[in-house]
Short mmCIF file of C-alpha atoms in Angstrom, two decimals:
data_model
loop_
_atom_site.label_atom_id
_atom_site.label_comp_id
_atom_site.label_asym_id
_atom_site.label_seq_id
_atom_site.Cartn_x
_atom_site.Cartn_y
_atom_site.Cartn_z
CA UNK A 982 0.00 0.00 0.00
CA UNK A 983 1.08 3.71 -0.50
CA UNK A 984 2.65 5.46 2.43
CA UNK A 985 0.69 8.62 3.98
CA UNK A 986 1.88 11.80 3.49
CA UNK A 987 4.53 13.56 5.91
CA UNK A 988 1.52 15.57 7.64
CA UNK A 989 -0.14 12.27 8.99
CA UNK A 990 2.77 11.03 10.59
CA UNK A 991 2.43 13.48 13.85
CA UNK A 992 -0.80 12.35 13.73
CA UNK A 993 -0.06 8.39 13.44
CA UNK A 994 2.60 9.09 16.72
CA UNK A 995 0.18 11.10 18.75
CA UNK A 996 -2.23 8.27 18.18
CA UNK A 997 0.19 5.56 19.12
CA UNK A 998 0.78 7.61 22.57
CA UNK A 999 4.08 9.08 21.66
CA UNK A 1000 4.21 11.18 25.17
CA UNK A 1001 6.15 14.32 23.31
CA UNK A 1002 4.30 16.41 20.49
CA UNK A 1003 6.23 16.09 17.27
CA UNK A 1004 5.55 18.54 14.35
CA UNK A 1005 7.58 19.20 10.79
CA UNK A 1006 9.88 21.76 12.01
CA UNK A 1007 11.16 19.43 14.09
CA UNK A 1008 13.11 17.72 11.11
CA UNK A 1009 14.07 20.95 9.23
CA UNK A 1010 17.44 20.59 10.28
CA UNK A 1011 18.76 17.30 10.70
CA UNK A 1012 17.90 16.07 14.46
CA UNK A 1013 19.29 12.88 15.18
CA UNK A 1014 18.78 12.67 18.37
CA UNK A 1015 15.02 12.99 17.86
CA UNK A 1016 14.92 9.99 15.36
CA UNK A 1017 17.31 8.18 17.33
CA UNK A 1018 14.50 8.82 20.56
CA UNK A 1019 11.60 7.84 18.36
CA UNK A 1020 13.44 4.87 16.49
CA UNK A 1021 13.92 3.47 20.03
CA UNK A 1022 10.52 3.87 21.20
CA UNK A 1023 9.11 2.29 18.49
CA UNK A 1024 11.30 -0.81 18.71
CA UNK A 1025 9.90 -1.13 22.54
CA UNK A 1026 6.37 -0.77 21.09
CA UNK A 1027 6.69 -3.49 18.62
CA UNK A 1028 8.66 -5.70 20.93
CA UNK A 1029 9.20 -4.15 24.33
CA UNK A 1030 12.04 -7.14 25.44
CA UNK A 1031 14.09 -5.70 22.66
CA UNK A 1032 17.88 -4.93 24.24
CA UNK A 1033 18.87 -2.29 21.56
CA UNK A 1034 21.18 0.45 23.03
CA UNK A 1035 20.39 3.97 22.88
CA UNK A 1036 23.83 4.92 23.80
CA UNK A 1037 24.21 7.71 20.51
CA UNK A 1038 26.97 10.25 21.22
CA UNK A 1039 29.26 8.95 19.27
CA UNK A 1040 29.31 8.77 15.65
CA UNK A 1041 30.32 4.88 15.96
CA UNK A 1042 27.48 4.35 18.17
CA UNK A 1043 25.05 6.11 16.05
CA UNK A 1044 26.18 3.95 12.89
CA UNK A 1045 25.87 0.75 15.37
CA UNK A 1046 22.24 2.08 16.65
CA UNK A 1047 20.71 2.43 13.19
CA UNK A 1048 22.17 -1.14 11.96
CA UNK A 1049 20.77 -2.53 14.97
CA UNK A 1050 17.15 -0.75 14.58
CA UNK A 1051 17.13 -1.99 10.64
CA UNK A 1052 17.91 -5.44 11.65
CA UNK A 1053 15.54 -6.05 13.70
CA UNK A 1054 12.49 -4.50 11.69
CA UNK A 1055 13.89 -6.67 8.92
CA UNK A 1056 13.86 -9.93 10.85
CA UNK A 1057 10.90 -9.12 13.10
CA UNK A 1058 8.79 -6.99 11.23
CA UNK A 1059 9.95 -7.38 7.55
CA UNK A 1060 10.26 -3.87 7.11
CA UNK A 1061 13.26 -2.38 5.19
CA UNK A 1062 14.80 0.92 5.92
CA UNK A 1063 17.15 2.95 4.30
CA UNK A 1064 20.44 3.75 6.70
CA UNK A 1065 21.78 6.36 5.20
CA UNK A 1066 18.80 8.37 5.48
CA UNK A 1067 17.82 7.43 8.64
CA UNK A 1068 21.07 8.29 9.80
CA UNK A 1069 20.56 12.03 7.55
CA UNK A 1070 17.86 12.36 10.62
CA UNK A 1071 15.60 15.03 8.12
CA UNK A 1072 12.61 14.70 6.13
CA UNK A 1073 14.47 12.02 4.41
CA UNK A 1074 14.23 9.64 7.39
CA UNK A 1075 10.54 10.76 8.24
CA UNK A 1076 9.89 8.73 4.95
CA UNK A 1077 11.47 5.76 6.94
CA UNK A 1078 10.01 6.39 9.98
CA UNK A 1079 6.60 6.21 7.83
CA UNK A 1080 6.75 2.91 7.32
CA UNK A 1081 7.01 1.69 10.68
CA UNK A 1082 4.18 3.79 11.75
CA UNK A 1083 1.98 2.83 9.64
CA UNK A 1084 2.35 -0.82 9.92
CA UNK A 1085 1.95 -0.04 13.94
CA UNK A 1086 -1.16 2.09 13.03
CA UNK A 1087 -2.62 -0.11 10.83
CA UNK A 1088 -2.26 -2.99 13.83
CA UNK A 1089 -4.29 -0.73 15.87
CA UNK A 1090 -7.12 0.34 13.46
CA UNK A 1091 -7.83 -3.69 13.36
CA UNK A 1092 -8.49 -4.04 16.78
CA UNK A 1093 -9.90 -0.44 16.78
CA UNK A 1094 -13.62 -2.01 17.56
CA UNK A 1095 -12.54 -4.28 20.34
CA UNK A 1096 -10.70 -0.87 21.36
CA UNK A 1097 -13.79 0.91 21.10
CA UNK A 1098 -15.47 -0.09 24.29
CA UNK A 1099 -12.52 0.59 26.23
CA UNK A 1100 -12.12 4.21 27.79
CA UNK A 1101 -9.82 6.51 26.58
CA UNK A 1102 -7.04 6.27 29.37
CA UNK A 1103 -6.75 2.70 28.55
CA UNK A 1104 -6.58 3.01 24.61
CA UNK A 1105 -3.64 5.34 25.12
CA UNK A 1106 -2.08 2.41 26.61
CA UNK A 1107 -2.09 -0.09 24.52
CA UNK A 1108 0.95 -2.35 23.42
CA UNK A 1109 1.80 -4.89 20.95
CA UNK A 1110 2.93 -7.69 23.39
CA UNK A 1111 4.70 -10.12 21.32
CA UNK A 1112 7.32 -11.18 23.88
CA UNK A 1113 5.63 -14.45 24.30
CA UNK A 1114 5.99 -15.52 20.91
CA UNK A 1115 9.31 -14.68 20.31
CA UNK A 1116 10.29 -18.47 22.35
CA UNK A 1117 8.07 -20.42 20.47
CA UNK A 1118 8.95 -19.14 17.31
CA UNK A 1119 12.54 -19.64 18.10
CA UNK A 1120 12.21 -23.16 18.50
CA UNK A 1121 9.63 -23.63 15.59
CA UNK A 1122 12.65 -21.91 13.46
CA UNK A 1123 15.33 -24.68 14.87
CA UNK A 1124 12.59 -27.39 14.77
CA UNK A 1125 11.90 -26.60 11.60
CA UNK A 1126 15.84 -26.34 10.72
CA UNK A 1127 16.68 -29.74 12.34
CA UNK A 1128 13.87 -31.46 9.91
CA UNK A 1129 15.29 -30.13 7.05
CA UNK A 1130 18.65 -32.04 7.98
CA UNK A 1131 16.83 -35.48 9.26
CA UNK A 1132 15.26 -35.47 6.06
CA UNK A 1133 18.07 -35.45 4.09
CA UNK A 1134 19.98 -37.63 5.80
CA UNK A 1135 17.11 -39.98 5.37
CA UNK A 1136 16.72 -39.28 1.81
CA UNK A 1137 20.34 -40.87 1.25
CA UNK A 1138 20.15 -43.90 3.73
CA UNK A 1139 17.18 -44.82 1.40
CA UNK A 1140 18.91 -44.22 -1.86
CA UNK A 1141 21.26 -47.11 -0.21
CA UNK A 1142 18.21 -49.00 0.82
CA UNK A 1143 18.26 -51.20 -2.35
CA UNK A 1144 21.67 -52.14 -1.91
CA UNK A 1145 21.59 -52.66 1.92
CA UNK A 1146 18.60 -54.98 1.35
CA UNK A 1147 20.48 -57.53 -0.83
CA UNK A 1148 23.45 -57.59 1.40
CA UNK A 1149 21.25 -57.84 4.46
CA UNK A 1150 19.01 -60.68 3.18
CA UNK A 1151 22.34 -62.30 2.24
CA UNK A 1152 23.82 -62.21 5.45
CA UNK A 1153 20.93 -63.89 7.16
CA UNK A 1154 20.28 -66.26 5.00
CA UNK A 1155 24.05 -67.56 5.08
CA UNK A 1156 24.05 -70.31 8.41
CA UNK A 1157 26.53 -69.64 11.18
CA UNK A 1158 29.32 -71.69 11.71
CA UNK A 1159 31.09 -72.25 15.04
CA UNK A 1160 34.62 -73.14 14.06
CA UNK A 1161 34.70 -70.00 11.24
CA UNK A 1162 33.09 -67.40 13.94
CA UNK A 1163 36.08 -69.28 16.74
CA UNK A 1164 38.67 -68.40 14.18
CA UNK A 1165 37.14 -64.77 13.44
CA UNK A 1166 37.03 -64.37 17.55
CA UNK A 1167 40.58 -65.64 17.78
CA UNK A 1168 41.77 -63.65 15.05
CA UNK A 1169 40.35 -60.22 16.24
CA UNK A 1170 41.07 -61.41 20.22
CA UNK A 1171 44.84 -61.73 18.50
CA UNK A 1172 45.36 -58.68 17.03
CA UNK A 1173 43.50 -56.59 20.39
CA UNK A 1174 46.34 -58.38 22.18
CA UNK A 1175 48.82 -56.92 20.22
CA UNK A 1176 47.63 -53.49 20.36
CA UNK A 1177 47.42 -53.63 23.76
CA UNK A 1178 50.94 -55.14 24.25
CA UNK A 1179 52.05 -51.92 21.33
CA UNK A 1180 50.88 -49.41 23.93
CA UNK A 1181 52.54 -51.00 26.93
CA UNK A 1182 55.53 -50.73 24.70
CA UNK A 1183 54.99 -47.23 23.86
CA UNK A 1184 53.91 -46.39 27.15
CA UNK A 1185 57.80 -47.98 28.80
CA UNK A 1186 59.08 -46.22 25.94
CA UNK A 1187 57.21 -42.90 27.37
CA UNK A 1188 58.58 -43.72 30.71
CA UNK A 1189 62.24 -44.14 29.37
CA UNK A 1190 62.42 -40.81 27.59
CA UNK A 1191 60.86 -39.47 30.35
CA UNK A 1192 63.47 -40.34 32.65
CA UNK A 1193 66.40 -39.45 29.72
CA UNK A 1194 64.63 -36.28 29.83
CA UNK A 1195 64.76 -35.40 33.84
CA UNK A 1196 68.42 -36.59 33.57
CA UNK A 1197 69.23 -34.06 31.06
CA UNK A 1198 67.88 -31.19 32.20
CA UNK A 1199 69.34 -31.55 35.79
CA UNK A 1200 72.49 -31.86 33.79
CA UNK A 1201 71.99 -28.86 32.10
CA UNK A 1202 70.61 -26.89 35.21
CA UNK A 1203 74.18 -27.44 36.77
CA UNK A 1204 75.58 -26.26 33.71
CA UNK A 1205 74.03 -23.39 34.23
CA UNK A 1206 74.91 -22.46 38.05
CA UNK A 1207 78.45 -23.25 37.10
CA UNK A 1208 78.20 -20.81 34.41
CA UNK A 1209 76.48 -17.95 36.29
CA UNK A 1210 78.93 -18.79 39.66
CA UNK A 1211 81.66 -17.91 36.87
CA UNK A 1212 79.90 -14.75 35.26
CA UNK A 1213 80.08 -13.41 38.97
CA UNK A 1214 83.75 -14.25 39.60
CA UNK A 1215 84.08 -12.74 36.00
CA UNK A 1216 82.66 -9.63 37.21
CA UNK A 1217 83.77 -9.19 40.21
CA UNK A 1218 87.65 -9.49 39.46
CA UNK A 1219 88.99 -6.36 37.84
CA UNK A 1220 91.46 -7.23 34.84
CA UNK A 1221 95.33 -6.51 35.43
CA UNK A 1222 95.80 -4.22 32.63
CA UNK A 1223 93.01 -1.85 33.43
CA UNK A 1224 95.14 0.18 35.57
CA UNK A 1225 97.32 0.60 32.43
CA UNK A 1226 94.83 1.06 30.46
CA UNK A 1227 93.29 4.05 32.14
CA UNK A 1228 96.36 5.81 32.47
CA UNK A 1229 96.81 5.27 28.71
CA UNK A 1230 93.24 6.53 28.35
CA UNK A 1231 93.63 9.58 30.20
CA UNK A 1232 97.11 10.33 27.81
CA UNK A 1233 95.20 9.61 24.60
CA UNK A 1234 92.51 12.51 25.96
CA UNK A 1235 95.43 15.21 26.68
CA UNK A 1236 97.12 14.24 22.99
CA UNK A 1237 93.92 14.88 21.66
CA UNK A 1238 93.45 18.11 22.69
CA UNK A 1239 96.86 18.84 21.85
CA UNK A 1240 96.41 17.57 18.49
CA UNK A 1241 92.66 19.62 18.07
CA UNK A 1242 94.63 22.78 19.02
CA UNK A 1243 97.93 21.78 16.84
CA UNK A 1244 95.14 21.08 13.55
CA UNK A 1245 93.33 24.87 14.59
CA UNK A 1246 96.85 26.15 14.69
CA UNK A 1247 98.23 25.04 11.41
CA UNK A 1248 95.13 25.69 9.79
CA UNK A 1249 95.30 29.00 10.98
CA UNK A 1250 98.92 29.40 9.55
CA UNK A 1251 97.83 27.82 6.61
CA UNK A 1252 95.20 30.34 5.78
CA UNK A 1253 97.58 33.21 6.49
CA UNK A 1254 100.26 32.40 4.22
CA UNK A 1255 98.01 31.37 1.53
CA UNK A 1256 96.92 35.28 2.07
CA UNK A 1257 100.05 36.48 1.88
CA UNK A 1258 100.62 34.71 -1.14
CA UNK A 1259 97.95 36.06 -2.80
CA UNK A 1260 98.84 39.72 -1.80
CA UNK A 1261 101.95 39.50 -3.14
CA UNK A 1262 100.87 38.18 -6.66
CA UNK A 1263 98.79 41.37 -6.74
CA UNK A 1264 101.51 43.18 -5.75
CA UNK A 1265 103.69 41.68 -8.23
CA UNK A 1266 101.29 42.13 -11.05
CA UNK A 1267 100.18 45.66 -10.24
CA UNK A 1268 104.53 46.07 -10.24
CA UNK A 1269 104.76 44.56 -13.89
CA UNK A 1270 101.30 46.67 -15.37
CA UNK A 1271 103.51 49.65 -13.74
CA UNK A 1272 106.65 48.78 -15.48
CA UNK A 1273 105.26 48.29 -18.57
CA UNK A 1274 103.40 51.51 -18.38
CA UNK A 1275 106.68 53.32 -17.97
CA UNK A 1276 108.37 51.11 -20.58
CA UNK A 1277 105.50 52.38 -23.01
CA UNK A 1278 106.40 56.07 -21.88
CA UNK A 1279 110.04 55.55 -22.88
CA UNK A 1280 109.72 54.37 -26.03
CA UNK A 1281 107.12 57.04 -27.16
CA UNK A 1282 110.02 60.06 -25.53
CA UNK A 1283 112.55 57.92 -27.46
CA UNK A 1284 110.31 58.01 -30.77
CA UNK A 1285 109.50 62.07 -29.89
CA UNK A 1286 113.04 62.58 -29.68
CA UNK A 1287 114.11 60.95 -32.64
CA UNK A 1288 111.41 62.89 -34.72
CA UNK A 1289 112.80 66.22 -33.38
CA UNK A 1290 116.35 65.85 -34.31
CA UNK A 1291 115.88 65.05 -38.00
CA UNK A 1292 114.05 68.02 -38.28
CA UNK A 1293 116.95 70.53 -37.10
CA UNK A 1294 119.55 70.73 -40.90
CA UNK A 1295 121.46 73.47 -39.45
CA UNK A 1296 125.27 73.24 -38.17
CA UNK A 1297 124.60 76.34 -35.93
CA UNK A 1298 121.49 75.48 -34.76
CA UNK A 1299 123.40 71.94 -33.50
CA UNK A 1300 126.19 74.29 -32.06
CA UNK A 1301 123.86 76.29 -30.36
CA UNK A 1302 121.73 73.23 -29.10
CA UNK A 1303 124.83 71.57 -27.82
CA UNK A 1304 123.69 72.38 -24.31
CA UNK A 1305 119.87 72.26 -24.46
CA UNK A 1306 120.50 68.42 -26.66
CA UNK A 1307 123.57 67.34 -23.11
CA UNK A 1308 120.85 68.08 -21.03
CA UNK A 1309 118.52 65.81 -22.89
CA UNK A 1310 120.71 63.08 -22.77
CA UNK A 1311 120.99 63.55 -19.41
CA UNK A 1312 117.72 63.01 -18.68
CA UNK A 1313 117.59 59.69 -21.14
CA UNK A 1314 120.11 58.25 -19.30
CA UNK A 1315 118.56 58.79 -16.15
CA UNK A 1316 115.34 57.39 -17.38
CA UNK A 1317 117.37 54.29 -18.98
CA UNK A 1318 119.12 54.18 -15.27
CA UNK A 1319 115.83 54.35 -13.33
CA UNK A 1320 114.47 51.68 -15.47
CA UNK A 1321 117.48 48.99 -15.37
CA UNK A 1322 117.02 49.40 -11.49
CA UNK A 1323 113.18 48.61 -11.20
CA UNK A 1324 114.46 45.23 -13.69
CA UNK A 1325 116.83 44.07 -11.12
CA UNK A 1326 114.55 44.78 -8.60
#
């Protein structure tokens, strides 16, 4: 049948005798705690021995609660619900919540003319008491299980009925001999004997081992004292070099520190003179760039020089340029001197 619209299900609870008034706001915004409340009441309606927990604070308990709440309408009351809206706790699950409801309402509308009679206090209380059932259909369920398995067991033991018959028949039709049955007795009193003389073997064989066993593990436990009683001596006596060996200890230390501050040291020095070497290869070089700067100089005089005396033809301009030309000579040698010394140098 089609489920009632969302309007009748306040309606469906108040007539139930929900004790709290429930109206459509109420699922607006999702409100678990609210489905959870009215889940649980009607599981106690429809079977008020249920032993569902309504612990729901935490979000594993909630996922446990509605598993447990869909379980049991599906085995008790064949009614599927949806989880994961249940567990959306909106309008969504009022849908679910529906079709509980109305299967609980519709219960009630069939008795409603036996109901009719009563007063209205004691329609408000009444309850679907199926407690007592819940035993007997338990064992009907197993009963009902355990002749399912009879009867196929039986179903094969007569498929080998046919068989069994000849064989049977056979059997008691044959006569019994004394002397064959005496030799089958002897035979199978025979080989008892010898299973029974096979354990009393095995069991002096136990006994043995046993006693092998005991031996070697008191062996083994004095091993062991022995060893620990020398462990302790061990321990206790101090070794003959360790004197020596401290002292040698404490040296190594002070060498090491002389060595950490002999390695800072020479690093040190290291860093210095690679410094200095590197100050004077600038120095060197910005001597040379310096030299050849003055070499340069020289040769253009030298070339200025040259181009001024081929212009003078003259004898008496040479005779009266004797002294100004000695005094330029002067000054080339002195330049030619100057430079000969920085070359050494």
């Amino acid at each position: 049948p089609a489920l009632p619209h969302f309007s009748d299900f306040t309606e469906m609870m108040r007539a139930l005798g929900y004790p709290r008034l429930i109206s459509m706001e109420n699922f607006q915004t999702p409100n678990f705690m609210l489905v959870s409340e009215v889940l649980l009441w009607l599981v106690k309606r429809y079977e008020p021995q249920s032993d569902i927990p309504g612990d729901v604070e935490t979000e594993q308990d909630r996922v446990f609660f509605i598993k447990a709440v869909a379980q049991f309408m599906a085995t008790k009351a064949h009614i599927k619900l949806n989880t994961k809206k249940l567990y959306q706790a909106d309008g969504y699950a009022v849908k679910e919540l529906l079709k509980v409801t109305s299967v609980l309402y519709g219960a009630m509308n069939t008795h409603g003319g036996e109901r009719a009679d009563l007063p209205e206090e004691d329609s408000s209380k009444f309850k679907f008491d199926l407690g007592s059932k819940i035993a007997d259909l338990k064992a009907a369920r197993q009963l009902a299980s355990e002749i399912t398995s009879k009867g196929a067991v039986l179903y094969d033991l007569l498929g080998k009925e046919v068989e069994l018959r000849e064989a049977r028949t056979e059997s008691i039709a044959r006569p019994l001999e004394i002397n064959e049955a005496e030799k089958v007795m002897k035979v199978a009193i025979k080989s008892v004997l010898e299973e029974v003389q096979k354990t009393k073997d095995m069991l002096n064989n136990v006994a043995l081992d046993e006693a092998n066993l005991e031996a070697k593990i008191e062996k083994r436990k004095l091993e062991l004292e022995r060893s620990q009683k020398r462990l302790q001596t061990l321990q206790s006596v101090r070794p003959a070099f360790m004197d020596e060996y401290e002292k040698i200890e404490e040296q190594l230390q002070k060498q090491y520190s002389t060595y950490l501050e002999k390695f800072r040291n020479l690093t040190y020095m290291e860093q210095l003179l690679e410094d200095h070497r590197r100050a004077e290869q600038e120095m060197f070089e910005e001597a040379a760039n310096m030299l050849r700067l003055v070499q340069n100089r020289l040769k253009e005089e030298e070339q200025h020089l040259l181009k001024s005396g081929s212009n003078d033809d003259s004898d008496i301009d040479i005779q009266e340029d004797e002294g100004s030309d000695s005094e330029g000579d002067l000054q080339l040698m002195r330049h030619h001197i100057s430079t000969e010394a920085l070359l050494q140098g």
